PDB file of C-alpha atoms in Angstrom:
ATOM      1  CA  MET X 195     -16.956   3.030 -33.978  1.00 57.00           C
ATOM      2  CA  THR X 196     -18.242   0.576 -31.355  1.00 64.00           C
ATOM      3  CA  LYS X 197     -21.199  -0.226 -33.603  1.00 63.00           C
ATOM      4  CA  LEU X 198     -18.744  -1.266 -36.387  1.00 60.00           C
ATOM      5  CA  PHE X 199     -16.794  -3.400 -33.866  1.00 56.00           C
ATOM      6  CA  ALA X 200     -19.996  -5.050 -32.624  1.00 58.00           C
ATOM      7  CA  THR X 201     -21.086  -5.791 -36.176  1.00 65.00           C
ATOM      8  CA  ARG X 202     -17.782  -7.409 -36.969  1.00 63.00           C
ATOM      9  CA  LEU X 203     -17.797  -9.385 -33.741  1.00 54.00           C
ATOM     10  CA  ALA X 204     -21.266 -10.682 -34.484  1.00 57.00           C
ATOM     11  CA  LEU X 205     -20.186 -11.658 -38.007  1.00 52.00           C
ATOM     12  CA  VAL X 206     -17.167 -13.570 -36.696  1.00 53.00           C
ATOM     13  CA  ALA X 207     -19.262 -15.333 -34.040  1.00 56.00           C
ATOM     14  CA  THR X 208     -21.799 -16.403 -36.666  1.00 59.00           C
ATOM     15  CA  MET X 209     -19.037 -17.722 -38.921  1.00 59.00           C
ATOM     16  CA  MET X 210     -17.587 -19.716 -36.034  1.00 60.00           C
ATOM     17  CA  LEU X 211     -20.992 -21.239 -35.243  1.00 54.00           C
ATOM     18  CA  LEU X 212     -21.441 -22.293 -38.840  1.00 55.00           C
ATOM     19  CA  ALA X 213     -17.908 -23.667 -39.253  1.00 52.00           C
ATOM     20  CA  SER X 214     -17.668 -25.614 -36.017  1.00 49.00           C
ATOM     21  CA  PRO X 215     -20.172 -28.369 -36.971  1.00 50.00           C
ATOM     22  CA  ALA X 216     -18.337 -28.941 -40.219  1.00 49.00           C
ATOM     23  CA  ILE X 217     -14.978 -29.205 -38.458  1.00 49.00           C
ATOM     24  CA  SER X 218     -16.332 -31.610 -35.855  1.00 48.00           C
ATOM     25  CA  ALA X 219     -17.961 -33.707 -38.581  1.00 46.00           C
ATOM     26  CA  GLN X 220     -14.600 -34.041 -40.303  1.00 49.00           C
ATOM     27  CA  GLN X 221     -13.009 -35.134 -37.072  1.00 50.00           C
ATOM     28  CA  ASP X 222     -15.793 -37.619 -36.276  1.00 48.00           C
ATOM     29  CA  ASP X 223     -15.143 -39.498 -39.531  1.00 50.00           C
ATOM     30  CA  GLY X 224     -12.003 -40.806 -37.940  1.00 52.00           C
ATOM     31  CA  ALA X 225      -8.665 -41.433 -39.550  1.00 49.00           C
ATOM     32  CA  PRO X 226      -8.444 -43.953 -42.359  1.00 51.00           C
ATOM     33  CA  PRO X 227      -7.465 -47.418 -41.204  1.00 54.00           C
ATOM     34  CA  PRO X 228      -3.708 -47.827 -40.928  1.00 54.00           C
ATOM     35  CA  SER X 229      -2.176 -49.059 -44.157  1.00 67.00           C
ATOM     36  CA  LYS X 230      -0.638 -52.496 -44.010  1.00 73.00           C
ATOM     37  CA  PRO X 231       3.003 -52.886 -44.985  1.00 74.00           C
ATOM     38  CA  GLY X 232       3.784 -53.566 -48.603  1.00 81.00           C
ATOM     39  CA  LYS X 233       4.846 -56.968 -49.824  1.00 85.00           C
ATOM     40  CA  PRO X 234       8.534 -57.757 -49.408  1.00 85.00           C
ATOM     41  CA  ILE X 235      11.128 -57.334 -52.156  1.00 87.00           C
ATOM     42  CA  ASN X 236      14.264 -59.439 -52.034  1.00 83.00           C
ATOM     43  CA  ALA X 237      17.324 -59.798 -54.231  1.00 86.00           C
ATOM     44  CA  GLY X 238      16.391 -61.352 -57.556  1.00 91.00           C
ATOM     45  CA  GLU X 239      12.801 -60.067 -57.560  1.00 91.00           C
ATOM     46  CA  VAL X 240      11.234 -57.646 -60.020  1.00 93.00           C
ATOM     47  CA  LEU X 241      10.225 -54.072 -59.220  1.00 92.00           C
ATOM     48  CA  SER X 242       7.944 -52.268 -61.618  1.00 93.00           C
ATOM     49  CA  GLY X 243       6.842 -48.645 -61.746  1.00 93.00           C
ATOM     50  CA  GLU X 244       7.145 -45.310 -63.487  1.00 93.00           C
ATOM     51  CA  LEU X 245      10.662 -44.084 -64.093  1.00 93.00           C
ATOM     52  CA  ASN X 246      11.294 -40.464 -63.179  1.00 91.00           C
ATOM     53  CA  ALA X 247      14.393 -38.473 -64.154  1.00 88.00           C
ATOM     54  CA  LEU X 248      15.541 -35.863 -61.619  1.00 83.00           C
ATOM     55  CA  LYS X 249      18.386 -33.381 -61.722  1.00 77.00           C
ATOM     56  CA  VAL X 250      20.184 -33.032 -58.409  1.00 74.00           C
ATOM     57  CA  ARG X 251      23.400 -31.399 -57.272  1.00 70.00           C
ATOM     58  CA  ASP X 252      26.139 -33.850 -56.390  1.00 69.00           C
ATOM     59  CA  VAL X 253      27.468 -32.998 -52.931  1.00 67.00           C
ATOM     60  CA  LYS X 254      30.721 -34.899 -53.523  1.00 69.00           C
ATOM     61  CA  ASN X 255      31.460 -33.317 -56.955  1.00 68.00           C
ATOM     62  CA  ALA X 256      31.422 -29.556 -56.177  1.00 69.00           C
ATOM     63  CA  GLY X 257      27.707 -29.188 -56.697  1.00 71.00           C
ATOM     64  CA  LYS X 258      27.714 -30.421 -60.294  1.00 75.00           C
ATOM     65  CA  ARG X 259      24.208 -31.341 -61.571  1.00 74.00           C
ATOM     66  CA  VAL X 260      23.766 -35.010 -62.192  1.00 73.00           C
ATOM     67  CA  ALA X 261      20.839 -37.012 -63.552  1.00 75.00           C
ATOM     68  CA  THR X 262      19.211 -39.222 -60.947  1.00 83.00           C
ATOM     69  CA  TYR X 263      16.560 -41.812 -61.750  1.00 90.00           C
ATOM     70  CA  GLN X 264      13.852 -43.185 -59.495  1.00 91.00           C
ATOM     71  CA  ILE X 265      11.020 -45.702 -59.791  1.00 93.00           C
ATOM     72  CA  THR X 266       7.722 -44.899 -58.121  1.00 92.00           C
ATOM     73  CA  SER X 267       6.009 -48.126 -57.133  1.00 90.00           C
ATOM     74  CA  GLU X 268       3.606 -49.607 -54.640  1.00 90.00           C
ATOM     75  CA  PRO X 269       4.990 -49.758 -51.059  1.00 90.00           C
ATOM     76  CA  ARG X 270       7.503 -52.582 -50.579  1.00 89.00           C
ATOM     77  CA  ARG X 271       9.298 -53.971 -47.500  1.00 87.00           C
ATOM     78  CA  LEU X 272      13.022 -54.413 -47.764  1.00 84.00           C
ATOM     79  CA  PRO X 273      14.859 -57.474 -46.437  1.00 80.00           C
ATOM     80  CA  PRO X 274      16.192 -57.241 -42.883  1.00 79.00           C
ATOM     81  CA  PRO X 275      17.689 -55.225 -41.306  1.00 78.00           C
ATOM     82  CA  ASN X 276      16.220 -52.461 -43.477  1.00 78.00           C
ATOM     83  CA  GLY X 277      12.569 -53.471 -43.173  1.00 77.00           C
ATOM     84  CA  LEU X 278      10.208 -50.534 -43.685  1.00 77.00           C
ATOM     85  CA  CYS X 279      12.879 -47.779 -43.780  1.00 83.00           C
ATOM     86  CA  ASN X 280      11.204 -46.051 -40.811  1.00 76.00           C
ATOM     87  CA  LEU X 281       7.983 -45.775 -42.840  1.00 82.00           C
ATOM     88  CA  GLU X 282       4.570 -47.160 -41.974  1.00 82.00           C
ATOM     89  CA  THR X 283       4.124 -49.158 -45.170  1.00 84.00           C
ATOM     90  CA  GLY X 284       7.606 -49.284 -46.641  1.00 85.00           C
ATOM     91  CA  PRO X 285       9.255 -47.257 -49.363  1.00 89.00           C
ATOM     92  CA  GLU X 286       7.388 -46.236 -52.536  1.00 90.00           C
ATOM     93  CA  THR X 287      10.238 -44.433 -54.303  1.00 90.00           C
ATOM     94  CA  PHE X 288      13.417 -46.253 -55.273  1.00 90.00           C
ATOM     95  CA  GLN X 289      16.498 -44.508 -56.593  1.00 89.00           C
ATOM     96  CA  LEU X 290      18.284 -46.419 -59.343  1.00 90.00           C
ATOM     97  CA  VAL X 291      22.072 -46.044 -59.212  1.00 85.00           C
ATOM     98  CA  PRO X 292      23.590 -46.659 -62.682  1.00 86.00           C
ATOM     99  CA  SER X 293      26.802 -48.705 -62.637  1.00 85.00           C
ATOM    100  CA  GLY X 294      28.184 -46.830 -65.612  1.00 85.00           C
ATOM    101  CA  ASP X 295      27.381 -44.628 -68.606  1.00 85.00           C
ATOM    102  CA  ALA X 296      25.718 -47.475 -70.483  1.00 87.00           C
ATOM    103  CA  GLN X 297      23.113 -48.038 -67.768  1.00 87.00           C
ATOM    104  CA  ALA X 298      22.553 -44.232 -67.394  1.00 86.00           C
ATOM    105  CA  ALA X 299      21.949 -43.923 -71.152  1.00 88.00           C
ATOM    106  CA  GLN X 300      19.630 -46.909 -71.040  1.00 88.00           C
ATOM    107  CA  LEU X 301      17.545 -45.267 -68.278  1.00 90.00           C
ATOM    108  CA  LYS X 302      17.412 -41.927 -70.074  1.00 89.00           C
ATOM    109  CA  THR X 303      15.414 -43.488 -72.923  1.00 89.00           C
ATOM    110  CA  PHE X 304      12.716 -44.800 -70.498  1.00 91.00           C
ATOM    111  CA  ALA X 305      12.165 -41.597 -68.515  1.00 89.00           C
ATOM    112  CA  GLY X 306       8.458 -41.048 -67.857  1.00 91.00           C
ATOM    113  CA  LYS X 307       7.565 -44.625 -68.883  1.00 92.00           C
ATOM    114  CA  GLU X 308       6.666 -47.788 -66.969  1.00 94.00           C
ATOM    115  CA  ILE X 309       9.676 -50.088 -66.514  1.00 93.00           C
ATOM    116  CA  SER X 310      10.646 -53.243 -64.616  1.00 94.00           C
ATOM    117  CA  VAL X 311      14.049 -53.969 -63.085  1.00 93.00           C
ATOM    118  CA  LYS X 312      15.436 -57.072 -61.472  1.00 94.00           C
ATOM    119  CA  VAL X 313      16.698 -55.966 -58.059  1.00 93.00           C
ATOM    120  CA  ASP X 314      20.066 -57.365 -56.877  1.00 93.00           C
ATOM    121  CA  GLU X 315      20.881 -54.960 -54.011  1.00 90.00           C
ATOM    122  CA  VAL X 316      18.524 -52.592 -52.218  1.00 88.00           C
ATOM    123  CA  ALA X 317      18.782 -50.577 -48.981  1.00 86.00           C
ATOM    124  CA  CYS X 318      17.098 -47.671 -47.223  1.00 87.00           C
ATOM    125  CA  ALA X 319      18.250 -44.204 -48.267  1.00 85.00           C
ATOM    126  CA  SER X 320      20.677 -42.835 -45.689  1.00 81.00           C
ATOM    127  CA  ASP X 321      22.999 -40.325 -47.394  1.00 74.00           C
ATOM    128  CA  PRO X 322      22.094 -36.608 -47.681  1.00 67.00           C
ATOM    129  CA  GLY X 323      21.031 -35.729 -51.200  1.00 63.00           C
ATOM    130  CA  GLN X 324      19.299 -39.039 -51.931  1.00 71.00           C
ATOM    131  CA  MET X 325      15.888 -38.184 -53.375  1.00 72.00           C
ATOM    132  CA  SER X 326      14.177 -41.503 -52.716  1.00 82.00           C
ATOM    133  CA  GLU X 327      13.156 -43.568 -49.706  1.00 87.00           C
ATOM    134  CA  ALA X 328      15.259 -46.526 -50.844  1.00 88.00           C
ATOM    135  CA  VAL X 329      18.263 -47.027 -53.099  1.00 88.00           C
ATOM    136  CA  ILE X 330      18.843 -49.859 -55.563  1.00 89.00           C
ATOM    137  CA  THR X 331      22.573 -50.134 -56.133  1.00 88.00           C
ATOM    138  CA  LYS X 332      22.682 -53.269 -58.324  1.00 92.00           C
ATOM    139  CA  TRP X 333      19.925 -53.943 -60.844  1.00 91.00           C
ATOM    140  CA  SER X 334      19.262 -54.941 -64.433  1.00 91.00           C
ATOM    141  CA  LEU X 335      16.505 -53.715 -66.796  1.00 91.00           C
ATOM    142  CA  ILE X 336      13.935 -56.284 -67.870  1.00 90.00           C
ATOM    143  CA  LYS X 337      12.941 -55.934 -71.494  1.00 71.00           C
ATOM    144  CA  LYS X 338       9.197 -55.838 -72.106  1.00 62.00           C
ATOM    145  CA  GLN X 339       7.954 -58.162 -74.814  1.00 43.00           C
TER     146      GLN X 339
END
């Protein structure tokens, strides 16, 4: 019984000796340089990225499932006082809030595709249930030529 224990102990010790140089080599590489903040986005500017459609439960409407749309883009800084939304580089996901059924139907046709929107109002996400880092409450779709 002790011979089995000694064999296992030697095996574990050997594995530790082989693994420790690899671990220290990974740590010696150092962390990647800190990312610099994204370029700012202000009212009237264009935001481009892939449109994703999500199904979330509406907290205010008895848990009814509602379609939510978000654009995934490069990191962007928001105008003050929002700034970087407590992120190192600024938000990369922007929830689009449709102002009515017409805008919601318009977004539905572009799900999974690259789109561009003119941003009129944007802020950091703050309400529970928001699936993005920032929320665009007023926007208009830019038609691609």
